[in-house]
GROMACS .gro file of C-alpha atoms in nm:
model
  224
    1UNK     CA    1   4.083   4.236  -2.286
    2UNK     CA    2   4.219   4.176  -2.635
    3UNK     CA    3   4.118   4.407  -2.921
    4UNK     CA    4   3.949   4.655  -2.692
    5UNK     CA    5   3.699   4.416  -2.529
    6UNK     CA    6   3.617   4.385  -2.161
    7UNK     CA    7   3.386   4.163  -1.958
    8UNK     CA    8   3.044   4.275  -1.838
    9UNK     CA    9   3.039   4.300  -1.458
   10UNK     CA   10   2.705   4.116  -1.436
   11UNK     CA   11   2.719   3.837  -1.694
   12UNK     CA   12   3.091   3.838  -1.784
   13UNK     CA   13   3.006   3.850  -2.154
   14UNK     CA   14   3.270   4.023  -2.366
   15UNK     CA   15   3.172   4.367  -2.487
   16UNK     CA   16   3.348   4.663  -2.653
   17UNK     CA   17   3.551   4.872  -2.412
   18UNK     CA   18   3.419   5.217  -2.335
   19UNK     CA   19   3.050   5.136  -2.284
   20UNK     CA   20   3.069   5.115  -1.906
   21UNK     CA   21   3.049   4.827  -1.660
   22UNK     CA   22   2.755   4.641  -1.814
   23UNK     CA   23   2.665   4.505  -2.157
   24UNK     CA   24   2.354   4.647  -2.322
   25UNK     CA   25   2.133   4.358  -2.208
   26UNK     CA   26   2.244   4.386  -1.845
   27UNK     CA   27   2.221   4.765  -1.856
   28UNK     CA   28   1.854   4.755  -1.954
   29UNK     CA   29   1.782   4.466  -1.720
   30UNK     CA   30   1.921   4.667  -1.427
   31UNK     CA   31   1.712   4.972  -1.523
   32UNK     CA   32   1.402   4.753  -1.555
   33UNK     CA   33   1.463   4.575  -1.223
   34UNK     CA   34   1.502   4.907  -1.041
   35UNK     CA   35   1.189   5.051  -1.203
   36UNK     CA   36   0.982   4.741  -1.125
   37UNK     CA   37   1.089   4.741  -0.762
   38UNK     CA   38   0.994   5.109  -0.738
   39UNK     CA   39   0.650   5.031  -0.886
   40UNK     CA   40   0.584   4.758  -0.628
   41UNK     CA   41   0.548   5.033  -0.367
   42UNK     CA   42   0.220   5.121  -0.542
   43UNK     CA   43   0.068   4.791  -0.424
   44UNK     CA   44  -0.045   4.698  -0.075
   45UNK     CA   45  -0.082   4.325  -0.129
   46UNK     CA   46   0.225   4.100  -0.127
   47UNK     CA   47   0.034   3.871  -0.363
   48UNK     CA   48  -0.001   4.149  -0.622
   49UNK     CA   49   0.364   4.252  -0.580
   50UNK     CA   50   0.471   3.895  -0.652
   51UNK     CA   51   0.233   3.866  -0.947
   52UNK     CA   52   0.361   4.191  -1.095
   53UNK     CA   53   0.724   4.078  -1.068
   54UNK     CA   54   0.635   3.739  -1.220
   55UNK     CA   55   0.456   3.908  -1.508
   56UNK     CA   56   0.756   4.129  -1.586
   57UNK     CA   57   0.990   3.827  -1.578
   58UNK     CA   58   0.759   3.644  -1.820
   59UNK     CA   59   0.745   3.945  -2.050
   60UNK     CA   60   1.124   3.982  -2.057
   61UNK     CA   61   1.146   3.624  -2.186
   62UNK     CA   62   0.906   3.718  -2.466
   63UNK     CA   63   1.073   4.044  -2.571
   64UNK     CA   64   1.391   4.205  -2.438
   65UNK     CA   65   1.472   4.400  -2.124
   66UNK     CA   66   1.494   4.723  -2.325
   67UNK     CA   67   1.151   4.675  -2.490
   68UNK     CA   68   0.987   4.577  -2.161
   69UNK     CA   69   1.145   4.876  -1.985
   70UNK     CA   70   0.989   5.109  -2.243
   71UNK     CA   71   0.645   4.948  -2.197
   72UNK     CA   72   0.631   4.834  -1.834
   73UNK     CA   73   0.454   5.138  -1.688
   74UNK     CA   74   0.150   5.082  -1.913
   75UNK     CA   75   0.063   4.763  -1.720
   76UNK     CA   76   0.077   4.908  -1.370
   77UNK     CA   77  -0.286   5.030  -1.365
   78UNK     CA   78  -0.418   4.676  -1.416
   79UNK     CA   79  -0.235   4.552  -1.106
   80UNK     CA   80  -0.333   4.862  -0.906
   81UNK     CA   81  -0.701   4.797  -0.980
   82UNK     CA   82  -0.673   4.428  -0.885
   83UNK     CA   83  -0.486   4.528  -0.570
   84UNK     CA   84  -0.758   4.775  -0.470
   85UNK     CA   85  -1.046   4.537  -0.552
   86UNK     CA   86  -0.927   4.196  -0.439
   87UNK     CA   87  -0.566   4.208  -0.318
   88UNK     CA   88  -0.493   3.928  -0.566
   89UNK     CA   89  -0.551   3.825  -0.926
   90UNK     CA   90  -0.886   3.658  -0.984
   91UNK     CA   91  -1.042   3.427  -1.243
   92UNK     CA   92  -1.118   3.532  -1.598
   93UNK     CA   93  -1.485   3.561  -1.508
   94UNK     CA   94  -1.404   3.806  -1.228
   95UNK     CA   95  -1.168   4.006  -1.447
   96UNK     CA   96  -1.406   4.034  -1.739
   97UNK     CA   97  -1.691   4.115  -1.499
   98UNK     CA   98  -1.505   4.423  -1.377
   99UNK     CA   99  -1.298   4.535  -1.675
  100UNK     CA  100  -1.552   4.430  -1.944
  101UNK     CA  101  -1.423   4.288  -2.275
  102UNK     CA  102  -1.310   4.629  -2.402
  103UNK     CA  103  -1.116   4.692  -2.081
  104UNK     CA  104  -0.943   4.356  -2.096
  105UNK     CA  105  -0.852   4.427  -2.457
  106UNK     CA  106  -0.630   4.709  -2.332
  107UNK     CA  107  -0.461   4.463  -2.094
  108UNK     CA  108  -0.422   4.184  -2.346
  109UNK     CA  109  -0.054   4.121  -2.267
  110UNK     CA  110  -0.131   4.061  -1.899
  111UNK     CA  111  -0.418   3.834  -1.998
  112UNK     CA  112  -0.184   3.635  -2.223
  113UNK     CA  113   0.049   3.591  -1.927
  114UNK     CA  114  -0.237   3.466  -1.708
  115UNK     CA  115  -0.333   3.215  -1.976
  116UNK     CA  116   0.026   3.114  -2.047
  117UNK     CA  117   0.094   3.044  -1.679
  118UNK     CA  118  -0.237   2.858  -1.621
  119UNK     CA  119  -0.375   3.120  -1.382
  120UNK     CA  120  -0.680   3.153  -1.604
  121UNK     CA  121  -0.873   2.845  -1.716
  122UNK     CA  122  -0.891   2.846  -2.091
  123UNK     CA  123  -1.175   2.697  -2.291
  124UNK     CA  124  -1.201   2.697  -2.669
  125UNK     CA  125  -1.422   3.004  -2.672
  126UNK     CA  126  -1.168   3.204  -2.471
  127UNK     CA  127  -0.879   3.082  -2.686
  128UNK     CA  128  -1.057   3.199  -3.001
  129UNK     CA  129  -1.138   3.531  -2.835
  130UNK     CA  130  -0.773   3.588  -2.743
  131UNK     CA  131  -0.658   3.493  -3.092
  132UNK     CA  132  -0.899   3.745  -3.248
  133UNK     CA  133  -0.787   4.019  -3.009
  134UNK     CA  134  -0.422   3.939  -3.076
  135UNK     CA  135  -0.481   3.979  -3.449
  136UNK     CA  136  -0.641   4.320  -3.395
  137UNK     CA  137  -0.362   4.434  -3.163
  138UNK     CA  138  -0.092   4.324  -3.409
  139UNK     CA  139  -0.272   4.480  -3.705
  140UNK     CA  140  -0.302   4.816  -3.529
  141UNK     CA  141   0.057   4.806  -3.405
  142UNK     CA  142   0.188   4.883  -3.757
  143UNK     CA  143   0.089   5.248  -3.701
  144UNK     CA  144   0.325   5.478  -3.513
  145UNK     CA  145   0.007   5.676  -3.448
  146UNK     CA  146  -0.330   5.531  -3.541
  147UNK     CA  147  -0.520   5.760  -3.785
  148UNK     CA  148  -0.802   5.937  -3.605
  149UNK     CA  149  -1.076   5.796  -3.832
  150UNK     CA  150  -0.952   5.441  -3.768
  151UNK     CA  151  -0.910   5.502  -3.395
  152UNK     CA  152  -1.266   5.635  -3.370
  153UNK     CA  153  -1.402   5.347  -3.579
  154UNK     CA  154  -1.233   5.095  -3.352
  155UNK     CA  155  -1.373   5.273  -3.046
  156UNK     CA  156  -1.718   5.270  -3.208
  157UNK     CA  157  -1.693   4.894  -3.261
  158UNK     CA  158  -1.579   4.835  -2.902
  159UNK     CA  159  -1.868   5.044  -2.769
  160UNK     CA  160  -2.103   4.844  -2.988
  161UNK     CA  161  -1.955   4.524  -2.850
  162UNK     CA  162  -2.020   4.639  -2.494
  163UNK     CA  163  -2.384   4.729  -2.567
  164UNK     CA  164  -2.481   4.451  -2.807
  165UNK     CA  165  -2.228   4.173  -2.741
  166UNK     CA  166  -2.078   4.203  -3.088
  167UNK     CA  167  -1.832   3.917  -3.144
  168UNK     CA  168  -1.462   4.005  -3.151
  169UNK     CA  169  -1.439   3.816  -3.480
  170UNK     CA  170  -1.691   4.060  -3.627
  171UNK     CA  171  -1.476   4.351  -3.510
  172UNK     CA  172  -1.166   4.193  -3.665
  173UNK     CA  173  -1.340   4.141  -3.998
  174UNK     CA  174  -1.473   4.498  -3.992
  175UNK     CA  175  -1.132   4.647  -3.909
  176UNK     CA  176  -0.930   4.450  -4.162
  177UNK     CA  177  -1.022   4.648  -4.478
  178UNK     CA  178  -1.017   4.978  -4.285
  179UNK     CA  179  -0.663   4.903  -4.167
  180UNK     CA  180  -0.561   4.789  -4.517
  181UNK     CA  181  -0.680   5.113  -4.675
  182UNK     CA  182  -0.509   5.332  -4.415
  183UNK     CA  183  -0.178   5.148  -4.455
  184UNK     CA  184  -0.192   5.110  -4.835
  185UNK     CA  185  -0.270   5.476  -4.899
  186UNK     CA  186  -0.082   5.613  -4.597
  187UNK     CA  187  -0.380   5.779  -4.431
  188UNK     CA  188  -0.233   5.984  -4.145
  189UNK     CA  189  -0.350   6.199  -3.856
  190UNK     CA  190  -0.693   6.352  -3.913
  191UNK     CA  191  -0.707   6.247  -4.280
  192UNK     CA  192  -0.975   6.012  -4.409
  193UNK     CA  193  -0.965   5.778  -4.712
  194UNK     CA  194  -1.082   5.933  -5.038
  195UNK     CA  195  -1.353   5.793  -5.262
  196UNK     CA  196  -1.088   5.712  -5.523
  197UNK     CA  197  -0.882   5.516  -5.270
  198UNK     CA  198  -1.185   5.315  -5.161
  199UNK     CA  199  -1.273   5.233  -5.521
  200UNK     CA  200  -0.914   5.132  -5.603
  201UNK     CA  201  -0.905   4.910  -5.295
  202UNK     CA  202  -1.230   4.736  -5.388
  203UNK     CA  203  -1.108   4.688  -5.745
  204UNK     CA  204  -0.826   4.476  -5.603
  205UNK     CA  205  -1.025   4.314  -5.320
  206UNK     CA  206  -1.388   4.284  -5.421
  207UNK     CA  207  -1.445   4.022  -5.153
  208UNK     CA  208  -1.403   4.290  -4.885
  209UNK     CA  209  -1.708   4.488  -4.998
  210UNK     CA  210  -1.940   4.378  -4.717
  211UNK     CA  211  -1.670   4.415  -4.449
  212UNK     CA  212  -1.580   4.763  -4.575
  213UNK     CA  213  -1.943   4.876  -4.581
  214UNK     CA  214  -1.948   4.944  -4.207
  215UNK     CA  215  -1.636   5.162  -4.219
  216UNK     CA  216  -1.769   5.368  -4.512
  217UNK     CA  217  -2.103   5.411  -4.336
  218UNK     CA  218  -1.917   5.526  -4.024
  219UNK     CA  219  -1.712   5.777  -4.227
  220UNK     CA  220  -2.023   5.917  -4.394
  221UNK     CA  221  -2.200   5.959  -4.061
  222UNK     CA  222  -1.904   6.107  -3.868
  223UNK     CA  223  -1.742   6.312  -4.144
  224UNK     CA  224  -2.038   6.372  -4.376
   0.00000   0.00000   0.00000
């Protein structure tokens, strides 16, 4: 208790006096634990309840209790669907058969957990696919809010993938210059890149011409 420090009730770590009974880590962990247990009432299957808890525990080890608490509700729908369909988590083939590649892309963190814990059999093709999707997810995460033109272009590419089996690598290559332009020139909201910005970008990165062509074509068609 020297110098205004007390021990956390849960982990006994020293912390500044005046912040309550728990340190920040334990505070968020308690909030997360309570929220997760409340969410388990959404599932009928004990198998899914256990899987959901295991996923959250895995995710906490990757991030922090606070970050997982802020994100945990976005994963519930995946487990609800699996609960309704099968009462358990199935193989990658079953998951992709129902959710389709674009649907699994929105549940990439859960898929990473399944791979990481050997619940999904990974071959080289799947590993490459996950790596490509991870790159796209990380590249888009730099935006607090994805510009509308980029959001719509990404959706267009995902729709194209569903209809014509476009490779995820192709989507990544197509998105890269579009993302670069939007970040470099701070394209926000409903704005679109200007002709001058596109020309300045290509002056610096001439090798991106072919990859940028699809984005420019999309802009011309959607925004005239």
